[in-house]
Structure formats: C-alpha cells, structure tokens
PDB file of C-alpha atoms and ligand atoms in Angstrom:
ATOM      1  CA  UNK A 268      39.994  -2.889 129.095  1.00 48.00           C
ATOM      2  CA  UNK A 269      42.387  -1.337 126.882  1.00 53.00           C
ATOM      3  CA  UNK A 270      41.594  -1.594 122.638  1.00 56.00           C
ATOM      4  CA  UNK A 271      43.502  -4.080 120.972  1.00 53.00           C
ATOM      5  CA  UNK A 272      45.793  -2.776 118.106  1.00 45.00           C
ATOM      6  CA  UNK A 273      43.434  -4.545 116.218  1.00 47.00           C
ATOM      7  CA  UNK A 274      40.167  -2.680 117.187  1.00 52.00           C
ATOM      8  CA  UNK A 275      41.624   0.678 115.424  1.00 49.00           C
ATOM      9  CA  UNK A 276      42.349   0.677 111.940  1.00 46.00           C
ATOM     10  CA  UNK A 277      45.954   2.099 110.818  1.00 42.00           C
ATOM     11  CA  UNK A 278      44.151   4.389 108.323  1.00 41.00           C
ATOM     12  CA  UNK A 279      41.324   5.996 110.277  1.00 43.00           C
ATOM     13  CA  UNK A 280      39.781   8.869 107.776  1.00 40.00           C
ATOM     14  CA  UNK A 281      41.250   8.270 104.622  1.00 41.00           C
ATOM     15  CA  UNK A 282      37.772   9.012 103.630  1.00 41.00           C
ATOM     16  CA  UNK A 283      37.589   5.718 100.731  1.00 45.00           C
ATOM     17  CA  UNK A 284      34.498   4.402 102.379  1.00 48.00           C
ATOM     18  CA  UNK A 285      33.092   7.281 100.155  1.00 44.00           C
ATOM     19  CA  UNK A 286      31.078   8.078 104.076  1.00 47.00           C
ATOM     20  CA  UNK A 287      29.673  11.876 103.819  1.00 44.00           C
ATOM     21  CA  UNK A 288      30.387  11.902 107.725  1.00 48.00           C
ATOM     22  CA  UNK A 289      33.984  14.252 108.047  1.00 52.00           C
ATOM     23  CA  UNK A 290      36.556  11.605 109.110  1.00 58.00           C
ATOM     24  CA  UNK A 291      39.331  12.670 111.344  1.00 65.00           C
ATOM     25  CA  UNK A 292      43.114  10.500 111.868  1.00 80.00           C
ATOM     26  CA  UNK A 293      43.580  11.941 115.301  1.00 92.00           C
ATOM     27  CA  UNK A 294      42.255  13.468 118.679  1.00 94.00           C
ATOM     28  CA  UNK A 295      43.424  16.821 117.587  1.00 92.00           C
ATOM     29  CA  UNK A 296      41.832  17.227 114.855  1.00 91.00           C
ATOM     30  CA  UNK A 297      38.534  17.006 116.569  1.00 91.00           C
ATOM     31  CA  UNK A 298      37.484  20.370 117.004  1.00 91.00           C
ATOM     32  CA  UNK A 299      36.831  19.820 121.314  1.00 96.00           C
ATOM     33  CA  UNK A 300      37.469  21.637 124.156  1.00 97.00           C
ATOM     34  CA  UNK A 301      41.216  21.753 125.121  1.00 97.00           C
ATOM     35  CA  UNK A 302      40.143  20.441 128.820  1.00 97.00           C
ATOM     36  CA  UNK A 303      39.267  17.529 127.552  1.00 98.00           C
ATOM     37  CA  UNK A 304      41.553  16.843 125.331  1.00 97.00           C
ATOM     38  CA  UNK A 305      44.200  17.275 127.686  1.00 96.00           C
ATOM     39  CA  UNK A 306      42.148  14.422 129.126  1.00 97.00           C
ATOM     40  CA  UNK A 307      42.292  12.221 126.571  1.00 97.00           C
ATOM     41  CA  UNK A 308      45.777  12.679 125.819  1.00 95.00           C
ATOM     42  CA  UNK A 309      46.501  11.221 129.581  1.00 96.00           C
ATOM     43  CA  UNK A 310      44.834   8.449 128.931  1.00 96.00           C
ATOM     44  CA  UNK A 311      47.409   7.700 126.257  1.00 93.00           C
ATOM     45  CA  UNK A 312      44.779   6.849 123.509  1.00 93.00           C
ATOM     46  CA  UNK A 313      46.486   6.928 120.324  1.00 87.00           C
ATOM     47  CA  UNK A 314      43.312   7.958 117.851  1.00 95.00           C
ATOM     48  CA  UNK A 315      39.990   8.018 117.987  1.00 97.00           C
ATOM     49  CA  UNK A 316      38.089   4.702 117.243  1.00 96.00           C
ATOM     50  CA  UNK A 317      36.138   4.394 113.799  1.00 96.00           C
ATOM     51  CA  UNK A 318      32.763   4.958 116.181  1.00 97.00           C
ATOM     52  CA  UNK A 319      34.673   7.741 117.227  1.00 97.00           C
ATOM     53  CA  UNK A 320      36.065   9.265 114.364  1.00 96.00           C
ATOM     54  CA  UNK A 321      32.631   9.164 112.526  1.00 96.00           C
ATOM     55  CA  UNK A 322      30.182   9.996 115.836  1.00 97.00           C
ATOM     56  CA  UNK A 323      32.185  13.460 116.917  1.00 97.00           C
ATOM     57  CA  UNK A 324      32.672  15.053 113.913  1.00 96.00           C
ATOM     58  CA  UNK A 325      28.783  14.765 113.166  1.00 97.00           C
ATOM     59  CA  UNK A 326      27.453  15.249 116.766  1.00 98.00           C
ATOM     60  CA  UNK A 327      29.408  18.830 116.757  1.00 97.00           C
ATOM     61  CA  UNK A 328      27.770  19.741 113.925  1.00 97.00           C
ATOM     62  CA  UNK A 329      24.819  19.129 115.913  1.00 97.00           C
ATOM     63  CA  UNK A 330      23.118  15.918 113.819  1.00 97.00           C
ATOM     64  CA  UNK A 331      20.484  13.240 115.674  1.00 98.00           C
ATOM     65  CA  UNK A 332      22.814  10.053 115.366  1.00 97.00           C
ATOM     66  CA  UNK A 333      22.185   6.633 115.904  1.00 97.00           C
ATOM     67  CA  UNK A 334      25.287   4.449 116.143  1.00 97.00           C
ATOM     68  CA  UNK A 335      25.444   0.818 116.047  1.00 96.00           C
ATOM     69  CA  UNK A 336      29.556  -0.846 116.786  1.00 97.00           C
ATOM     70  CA  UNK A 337      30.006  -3.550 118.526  1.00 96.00           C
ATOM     71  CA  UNK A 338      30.950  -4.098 122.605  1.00 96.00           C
ATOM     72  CA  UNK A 339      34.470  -2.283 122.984  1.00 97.00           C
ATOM     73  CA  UNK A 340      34.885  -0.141 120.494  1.00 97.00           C
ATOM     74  CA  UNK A 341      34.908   2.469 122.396  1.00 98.00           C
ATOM     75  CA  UNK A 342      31.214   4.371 122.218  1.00 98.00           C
ATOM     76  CA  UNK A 343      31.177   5.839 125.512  1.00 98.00           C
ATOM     77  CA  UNK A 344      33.776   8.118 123.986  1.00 98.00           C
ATOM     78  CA  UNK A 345      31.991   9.080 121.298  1.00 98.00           C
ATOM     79  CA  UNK A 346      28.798  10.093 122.412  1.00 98.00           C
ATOM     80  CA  UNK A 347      31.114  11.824 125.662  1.00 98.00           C
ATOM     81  CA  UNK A 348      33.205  13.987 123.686  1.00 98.00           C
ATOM     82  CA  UNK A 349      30.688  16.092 121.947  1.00 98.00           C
ATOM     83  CA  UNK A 350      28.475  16.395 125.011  1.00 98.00           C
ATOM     84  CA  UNK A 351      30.838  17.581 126.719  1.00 98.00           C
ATOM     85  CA  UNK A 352      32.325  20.052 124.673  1.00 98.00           C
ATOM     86  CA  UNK A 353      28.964  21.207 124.064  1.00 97.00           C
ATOM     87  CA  UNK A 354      28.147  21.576 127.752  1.00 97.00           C
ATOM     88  CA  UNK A 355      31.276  23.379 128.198  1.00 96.00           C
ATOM     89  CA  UNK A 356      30.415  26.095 125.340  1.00 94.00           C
ATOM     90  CA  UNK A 357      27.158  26.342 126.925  1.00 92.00           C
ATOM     91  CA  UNK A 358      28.567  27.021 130.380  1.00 88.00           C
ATOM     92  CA  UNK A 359      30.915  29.818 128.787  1.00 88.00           C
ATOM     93  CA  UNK A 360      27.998  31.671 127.404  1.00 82.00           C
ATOM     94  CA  UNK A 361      25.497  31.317 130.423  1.00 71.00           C
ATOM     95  CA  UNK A 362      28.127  30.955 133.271  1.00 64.00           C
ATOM     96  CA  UNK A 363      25.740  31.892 135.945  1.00 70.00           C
ATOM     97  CA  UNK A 364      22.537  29.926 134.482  1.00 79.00           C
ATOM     98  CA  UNK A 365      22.507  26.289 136.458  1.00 88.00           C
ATOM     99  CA  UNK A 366      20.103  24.222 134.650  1.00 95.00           C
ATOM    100  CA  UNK A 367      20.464  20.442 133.344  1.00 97.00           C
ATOM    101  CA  UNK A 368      21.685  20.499 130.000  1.00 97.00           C
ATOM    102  CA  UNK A 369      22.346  16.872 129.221  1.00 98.00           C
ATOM    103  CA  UNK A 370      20.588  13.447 130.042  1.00 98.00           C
ATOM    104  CA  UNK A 371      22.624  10.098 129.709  1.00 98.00           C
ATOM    105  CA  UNK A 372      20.159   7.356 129.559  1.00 98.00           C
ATOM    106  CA  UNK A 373      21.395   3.707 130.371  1.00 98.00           C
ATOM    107  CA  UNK A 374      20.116   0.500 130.868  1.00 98.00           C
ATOM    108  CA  UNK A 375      21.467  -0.965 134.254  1.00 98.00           C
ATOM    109  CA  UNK A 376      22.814   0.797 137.430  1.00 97.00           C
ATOM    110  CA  UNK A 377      26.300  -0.994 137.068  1.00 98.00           C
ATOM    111  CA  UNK A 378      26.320   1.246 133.293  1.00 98.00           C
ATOM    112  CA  UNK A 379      25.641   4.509 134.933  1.00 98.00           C
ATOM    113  CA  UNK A 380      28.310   3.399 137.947  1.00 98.00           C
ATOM    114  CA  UNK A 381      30.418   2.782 134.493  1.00 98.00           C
ATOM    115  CA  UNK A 382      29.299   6.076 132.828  1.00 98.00           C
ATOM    116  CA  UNK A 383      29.602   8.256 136.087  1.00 98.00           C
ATOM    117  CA  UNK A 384      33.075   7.107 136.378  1.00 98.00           C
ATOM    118  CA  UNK A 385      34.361   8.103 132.861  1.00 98.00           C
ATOM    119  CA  UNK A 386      32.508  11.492 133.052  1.00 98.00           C
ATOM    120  CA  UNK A 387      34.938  11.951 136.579  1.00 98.00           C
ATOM    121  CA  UNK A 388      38.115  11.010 134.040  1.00 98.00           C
ATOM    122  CA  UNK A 389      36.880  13.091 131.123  1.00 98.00           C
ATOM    123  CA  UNK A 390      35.963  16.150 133.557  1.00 98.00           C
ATOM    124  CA  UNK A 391      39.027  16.165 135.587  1.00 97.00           C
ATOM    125  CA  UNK A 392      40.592  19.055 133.584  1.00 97.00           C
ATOM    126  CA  UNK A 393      36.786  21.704 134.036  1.00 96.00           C
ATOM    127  CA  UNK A 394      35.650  20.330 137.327  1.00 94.00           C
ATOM    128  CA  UNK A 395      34.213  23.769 138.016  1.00 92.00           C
ATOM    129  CA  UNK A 396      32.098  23.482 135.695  1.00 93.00           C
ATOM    130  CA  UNK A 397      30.999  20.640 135.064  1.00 96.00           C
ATOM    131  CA  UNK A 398      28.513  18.822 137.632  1.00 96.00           C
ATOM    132  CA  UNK A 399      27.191  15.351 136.677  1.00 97.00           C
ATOM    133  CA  UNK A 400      25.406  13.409 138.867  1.00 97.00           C
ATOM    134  CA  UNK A 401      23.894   9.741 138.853  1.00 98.00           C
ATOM    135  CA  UNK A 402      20.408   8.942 139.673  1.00 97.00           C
ATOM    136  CA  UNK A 403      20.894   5.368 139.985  1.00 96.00           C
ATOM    137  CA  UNK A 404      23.127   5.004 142.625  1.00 94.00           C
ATOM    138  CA  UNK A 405      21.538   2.573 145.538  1.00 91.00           C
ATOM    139  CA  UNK A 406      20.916   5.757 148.011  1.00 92.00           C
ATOM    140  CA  UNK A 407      18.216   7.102 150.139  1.00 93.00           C
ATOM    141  CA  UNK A 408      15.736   9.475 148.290  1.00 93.00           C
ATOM    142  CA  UNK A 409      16.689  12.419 150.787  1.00 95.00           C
ATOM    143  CA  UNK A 410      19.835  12.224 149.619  1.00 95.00           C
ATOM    144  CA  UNK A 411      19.506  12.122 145.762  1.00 95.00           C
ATOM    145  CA  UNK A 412      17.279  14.567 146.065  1.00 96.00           C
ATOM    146  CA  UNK A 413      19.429  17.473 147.535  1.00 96.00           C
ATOM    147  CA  UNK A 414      22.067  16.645 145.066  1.00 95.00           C
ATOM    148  CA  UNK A 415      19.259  17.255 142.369  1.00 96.00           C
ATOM    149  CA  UNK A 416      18.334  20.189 143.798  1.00 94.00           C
ATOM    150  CA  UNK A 417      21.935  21.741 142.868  1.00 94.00           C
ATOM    151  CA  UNK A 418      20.507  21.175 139.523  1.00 96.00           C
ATOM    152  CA  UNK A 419      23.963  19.378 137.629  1.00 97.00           C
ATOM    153  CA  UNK A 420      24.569  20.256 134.253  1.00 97.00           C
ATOM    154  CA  UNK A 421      24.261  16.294 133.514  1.00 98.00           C
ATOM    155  CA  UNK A 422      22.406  13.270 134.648  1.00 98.00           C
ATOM    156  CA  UNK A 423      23.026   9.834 134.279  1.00 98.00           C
ATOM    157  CA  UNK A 424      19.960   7.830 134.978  1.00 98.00           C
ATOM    158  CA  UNK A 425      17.844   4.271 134.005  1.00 98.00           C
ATOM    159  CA  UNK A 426      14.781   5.555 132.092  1.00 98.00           C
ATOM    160  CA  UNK A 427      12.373   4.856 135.910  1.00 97.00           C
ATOM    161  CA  UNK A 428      14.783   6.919 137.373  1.00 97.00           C
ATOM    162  CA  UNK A 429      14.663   9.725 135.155  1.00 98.00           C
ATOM    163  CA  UNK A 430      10.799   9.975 135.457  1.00 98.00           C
ATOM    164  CA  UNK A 431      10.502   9.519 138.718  1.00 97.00           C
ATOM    165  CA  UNK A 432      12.460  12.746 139.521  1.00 97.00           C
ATOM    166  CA  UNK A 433      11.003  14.599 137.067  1.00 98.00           C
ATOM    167  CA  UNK A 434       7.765  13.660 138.222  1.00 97.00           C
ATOM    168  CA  UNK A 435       9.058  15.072 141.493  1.00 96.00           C
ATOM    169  CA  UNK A 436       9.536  18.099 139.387  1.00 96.00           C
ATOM    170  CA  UNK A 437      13.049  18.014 140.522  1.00 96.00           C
ATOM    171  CA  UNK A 438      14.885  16.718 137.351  1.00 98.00           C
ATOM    172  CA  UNK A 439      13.818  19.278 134.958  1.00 96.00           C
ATOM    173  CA  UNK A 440      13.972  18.664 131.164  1.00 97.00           C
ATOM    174  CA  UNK A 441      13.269  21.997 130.031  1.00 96.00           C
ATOM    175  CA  UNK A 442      16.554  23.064 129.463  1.00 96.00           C
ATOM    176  CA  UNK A 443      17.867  19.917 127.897  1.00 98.00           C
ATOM    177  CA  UNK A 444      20.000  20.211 124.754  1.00 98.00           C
ATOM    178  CA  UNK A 445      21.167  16.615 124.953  1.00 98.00           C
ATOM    179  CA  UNK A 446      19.964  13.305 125.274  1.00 98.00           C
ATOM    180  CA  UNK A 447      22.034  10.211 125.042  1.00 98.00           C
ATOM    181  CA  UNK A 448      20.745   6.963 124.591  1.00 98.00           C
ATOM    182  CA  UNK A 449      23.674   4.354 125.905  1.00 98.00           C
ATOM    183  CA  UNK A 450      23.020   0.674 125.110  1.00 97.00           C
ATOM    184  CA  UNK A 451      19.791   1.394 123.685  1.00 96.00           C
ATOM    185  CA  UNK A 452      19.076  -2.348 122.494  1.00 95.00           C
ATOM    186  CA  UNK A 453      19.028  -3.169 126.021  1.00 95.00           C
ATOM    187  CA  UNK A 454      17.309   0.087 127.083  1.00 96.00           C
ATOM    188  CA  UNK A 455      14.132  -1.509 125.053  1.00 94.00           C
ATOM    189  CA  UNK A 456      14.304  -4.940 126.014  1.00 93.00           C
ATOM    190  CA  UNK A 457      14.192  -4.266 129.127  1.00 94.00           C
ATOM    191  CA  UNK A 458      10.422  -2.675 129.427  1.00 92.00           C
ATOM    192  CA  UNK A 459      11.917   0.964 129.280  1.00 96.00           C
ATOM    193  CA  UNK A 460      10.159   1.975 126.490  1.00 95.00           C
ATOM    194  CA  UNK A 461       7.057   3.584 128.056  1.00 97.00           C
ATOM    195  CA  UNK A 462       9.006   5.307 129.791  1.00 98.00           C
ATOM    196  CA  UNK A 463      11.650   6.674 127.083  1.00 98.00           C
ATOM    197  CA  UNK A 464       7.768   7.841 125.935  1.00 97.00           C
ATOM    198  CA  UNK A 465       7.097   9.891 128.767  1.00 98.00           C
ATOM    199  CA  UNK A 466      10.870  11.252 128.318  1.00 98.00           C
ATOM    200  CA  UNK A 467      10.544  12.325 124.842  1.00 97.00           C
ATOM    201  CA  UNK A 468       7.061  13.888 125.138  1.00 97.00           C
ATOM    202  CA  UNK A 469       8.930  16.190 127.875  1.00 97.00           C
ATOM    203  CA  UNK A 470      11.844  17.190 125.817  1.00 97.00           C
ATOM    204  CA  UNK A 471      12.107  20.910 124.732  1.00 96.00           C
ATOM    205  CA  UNK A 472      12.628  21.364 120.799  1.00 94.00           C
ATOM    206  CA  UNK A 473      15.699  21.274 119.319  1.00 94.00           C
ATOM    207  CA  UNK A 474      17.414  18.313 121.904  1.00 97.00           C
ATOM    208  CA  UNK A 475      20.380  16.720 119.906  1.00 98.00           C
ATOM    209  CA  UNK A 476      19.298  13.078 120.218  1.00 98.00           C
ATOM    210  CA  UNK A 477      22.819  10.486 120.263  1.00 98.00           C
ATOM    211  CA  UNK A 478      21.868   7.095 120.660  1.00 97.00           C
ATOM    212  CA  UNK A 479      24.593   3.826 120.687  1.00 97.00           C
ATOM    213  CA  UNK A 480      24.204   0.640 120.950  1.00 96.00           C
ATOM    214  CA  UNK A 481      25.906  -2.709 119.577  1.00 94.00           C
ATOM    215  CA  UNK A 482      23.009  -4.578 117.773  1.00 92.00           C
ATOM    216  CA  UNK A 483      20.059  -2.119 115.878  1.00 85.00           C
ATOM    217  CA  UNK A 484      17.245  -3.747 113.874  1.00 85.00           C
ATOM    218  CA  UNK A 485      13.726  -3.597 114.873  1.00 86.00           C
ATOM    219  CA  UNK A 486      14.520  -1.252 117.991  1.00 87.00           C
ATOM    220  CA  UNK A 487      14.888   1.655 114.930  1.00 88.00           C
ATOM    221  CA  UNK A 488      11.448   1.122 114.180  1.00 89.00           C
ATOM    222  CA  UNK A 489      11.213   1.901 117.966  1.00 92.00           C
ATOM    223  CA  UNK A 490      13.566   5.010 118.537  1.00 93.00           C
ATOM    224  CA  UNK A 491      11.996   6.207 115.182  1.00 91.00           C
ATOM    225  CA  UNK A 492       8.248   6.629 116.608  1.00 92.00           C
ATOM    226  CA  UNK A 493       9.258   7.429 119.667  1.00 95.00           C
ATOM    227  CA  UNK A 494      12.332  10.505 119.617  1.00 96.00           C
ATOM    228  CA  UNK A 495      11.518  10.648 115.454  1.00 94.00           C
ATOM    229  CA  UNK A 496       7.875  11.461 115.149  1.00 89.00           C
ATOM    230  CA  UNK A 497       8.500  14.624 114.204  1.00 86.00           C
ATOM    231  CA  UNK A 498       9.546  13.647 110.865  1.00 85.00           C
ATOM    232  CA  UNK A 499      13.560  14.587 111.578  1.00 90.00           C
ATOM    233  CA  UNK A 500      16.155  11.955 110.643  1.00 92.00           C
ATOM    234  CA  UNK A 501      18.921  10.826 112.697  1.00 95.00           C
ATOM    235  CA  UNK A 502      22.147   9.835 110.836  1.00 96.00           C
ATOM    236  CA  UNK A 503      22.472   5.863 110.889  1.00 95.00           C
ATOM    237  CA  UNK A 504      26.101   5.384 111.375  1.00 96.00           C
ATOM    238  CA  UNK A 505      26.886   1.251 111.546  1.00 95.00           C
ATOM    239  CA  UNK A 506      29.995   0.249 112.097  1.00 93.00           C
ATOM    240  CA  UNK A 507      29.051  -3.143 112.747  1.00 87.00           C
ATOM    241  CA  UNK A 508      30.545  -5.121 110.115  1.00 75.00           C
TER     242      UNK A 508
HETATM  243  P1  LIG C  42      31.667   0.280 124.059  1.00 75.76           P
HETATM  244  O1  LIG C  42      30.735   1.207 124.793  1.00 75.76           O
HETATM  245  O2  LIG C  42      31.597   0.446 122.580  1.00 75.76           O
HETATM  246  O3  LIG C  42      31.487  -1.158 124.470  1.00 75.76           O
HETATM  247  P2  LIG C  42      33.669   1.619 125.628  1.00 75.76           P
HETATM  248  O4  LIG C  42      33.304   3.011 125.361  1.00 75.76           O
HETATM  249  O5  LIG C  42      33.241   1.049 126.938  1.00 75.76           O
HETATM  250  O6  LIG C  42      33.156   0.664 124.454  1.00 75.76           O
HETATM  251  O7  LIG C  42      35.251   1.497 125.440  1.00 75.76           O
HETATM  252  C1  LIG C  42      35.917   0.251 125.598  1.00 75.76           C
HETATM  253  C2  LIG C  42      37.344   0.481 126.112  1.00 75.76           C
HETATM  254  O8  LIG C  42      38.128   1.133 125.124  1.00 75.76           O
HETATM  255  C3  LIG C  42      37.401   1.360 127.348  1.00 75.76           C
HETATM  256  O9  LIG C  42      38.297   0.800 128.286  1.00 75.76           O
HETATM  257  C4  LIG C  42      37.953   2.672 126.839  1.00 75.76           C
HETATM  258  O10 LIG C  42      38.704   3.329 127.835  1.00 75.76           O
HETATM  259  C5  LIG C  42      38.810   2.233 125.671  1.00 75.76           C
HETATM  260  N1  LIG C  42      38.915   3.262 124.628  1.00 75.76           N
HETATM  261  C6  LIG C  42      37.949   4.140 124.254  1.00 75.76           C
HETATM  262  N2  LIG C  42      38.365   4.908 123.246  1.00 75.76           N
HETATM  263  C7  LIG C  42      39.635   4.517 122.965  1.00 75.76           C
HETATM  264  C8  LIG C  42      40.612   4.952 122.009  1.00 75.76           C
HETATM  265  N3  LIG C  42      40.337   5.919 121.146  1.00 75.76           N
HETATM  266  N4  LIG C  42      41.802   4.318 121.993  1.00 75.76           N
HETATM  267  C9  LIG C  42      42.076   3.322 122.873  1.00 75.76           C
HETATM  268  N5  LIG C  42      41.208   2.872 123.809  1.00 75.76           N
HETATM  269  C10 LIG C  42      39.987   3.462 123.846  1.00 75.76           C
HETATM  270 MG1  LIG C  43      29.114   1.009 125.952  1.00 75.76          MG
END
C-alpha cells in the first residue's frame, strides 16, 4: 500500500527532537547513488519516512543500527537504500570481483518474495550490476544452486536457508559487508535464533549490521549477545511512539 499523508510528518528533519542522527527533508539530500534515486523518484514518493530519514543518513556513515517503527512505515526502504548504494560503490571499485556482499535475512518466504520484489524496483536503473537472488523461493535444490554458484552480490534468505547453503559451502560469507536483519521480532520467535548464531560466528569483521523490526524489547537482549558480543554498539533508533 501507499503511506497515508498521515504516516509522514510535514516537517521531516527540522532536527527539534534534539536526535544526534543527521535528519534529511528530502530524497535528494540523501547522499545515494543517482540509479537509485532515479528509482525512487518514479515511484513518486514525496520524502523519505521518519525511519527513513533517520536509518540512511546513519547506515552511510557506516553505524550498526537497530530500528524499531511500526508495520508501514516504510523500513524496507531504509535498510534498502544504503545497501544498495553501498553495493554499488563496492562494485565500482572491484568491478571484476563477484563475491556476495550483502545478506537480507527475513522471517517467512512470502517476506523474501516481498523483499526480492522491491530489490527488482530499486535495481531497475544498475541491473548490470546488481545480482540479488532469493534462497527461499519453493524450487528444486539443482536449481538454486546454479544460481548460487553465479555468486550474486545479495541474498535474500530465512535464517535455515542461509545455513544450509553455506554449509554447502556455496553461499559464502566471507566477503560480506552487510547484513540485514528484516522483521527481526519475528526472526526470533520463530526458533531462528540458533541459527542467526551459526550466521554471526561466520561473519568476517567489520559487517555493518541493520536490523528492523516493529516491536523490540527483550529480543535486544538477544541481537545484543548474539551480533554484539564484541562489545560494539548499534544505534537504537525507535520510532515507535
Ligand atoms: P514496513 O516494512 O515498515 O512495514 P514497508 O517498507 O513495507 O514498511 O513500506 C510500506 C509501504 O510504504 C510500501 O508500499 C512502500 O512502497 C511505501 N513507502 C515506502 N517508503 C515510502 C515513502 N518515502 N513515501 C511513500 N511511500 C513509501
Ligand atoms: Mg517490513
């Protein structure tokens, strides 16, 4: 669905909320790849959302964040933007490298469906060099696995899924520089966290960690042992209220 007028506040980044995060009014001012804001501009979205405006400013500057707004306000967006920017900048420095820079975590296999078919709207400007692919489609094995093995700069997977492949030593996570946590209240209650384990203890150094989800209480306890242990700090954004 479309945002209500409602959902976006007239004043986005007037900066009173005294927030340290850099607030932003529009699209433009968002320091992202002209591809995809040529993108965004098609889809006739009038400003970034307050999720938005506070997520992508801090995610290009390469902060952890863990963002809780509720259903519809348009985190998909904001976790999108600065991945993909960031994948792009990658690709222009290491054109000829393929390796899997980004992992989009999700609960369900309708939400990577969902996810899959933004990236395709949000791409359709540097489809050359961008390659996503899902690993949760309903598919045979075979076939999964020879799209893995052109090695897409970004997955979209449930948690199982992930490991499973990279226990096939076919998703690799060496190379990861993002990973994205969609939904990740529902990630946890539903059993993935054992598995989000096994992810984390195979993530390189250095992997900007963006995690979004609508409620966050006791899974922050959670995320914090098990992407945090290392003593680093996301930034909590909640725009909840
Ligand atoms: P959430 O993940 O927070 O539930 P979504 O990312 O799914 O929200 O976005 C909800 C809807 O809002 C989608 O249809 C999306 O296309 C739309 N949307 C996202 N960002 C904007 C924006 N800046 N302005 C208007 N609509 C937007
Ligand atoms: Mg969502």
């Amino acid at each position: 669905r479309k945002l209500n007028k409602d959902d976006v506040p007239e004043a986005v980044g007037d900066g009173r909320d005294g927030s340290a995060a850099k607030m932003v009014a529009a699209f433009t001012d968002l320091s992202i790849d002209p591809r995809l804001l040529q993108a965004v501009n098609r889809e006739k979205f009038a400003a970034p959302t307050p999720v938005q405006a506070k997520t992508i400013p801090l995610a290009l500057t390469g902060r952890d964040v863990l963002a809780r707004a509720k259903t519809g306000s348009g985190k998909t967006l904001a976790y999108l933007l600065p991945v993909l920017h960031g994948v792009l900048r990658h690709k222009a420095g290491f054109s000829k490298v393929r390796e899997t820079t980004a992992l989009l975590l999700v609960p369900t296999k309708e939400l990577a469906a969902q996810i899959t078919s933004t990236l395709k709207t949000f791409t359709s400007y540097c489809t050359q060099e961008i390659r996503y692919e899902n690993l949760s489609k309903t598919e045979d094995a075979a076939v999964t696995k020879a799209r893995l093995a052109e090695t897409p700069d970004i997955v979209v997977a449930t948690p199982a899924r992930a490991v499973y492949w990279m226990n096939q030593s076919l998703l690799k996570s060496d190379r990861l520089k993002y990973l994205v946590i969609d939904e990740a209240d529902l990630v946890l209650s539903y059993g993935y966290e054992e598995d989000l384990q096994t992810l984390a203890a195979a993530l390189p150094n250095g992997v900007q960690k963006l995690m979004m989800s609508a409620t966050l209480r006791t899974e922050i306890d959670t995320l914090n042992s098990v992407f945090f242990a290392d003593g680093t700090k996301p930034e909590i954004l909640d725009l909840s209220a």
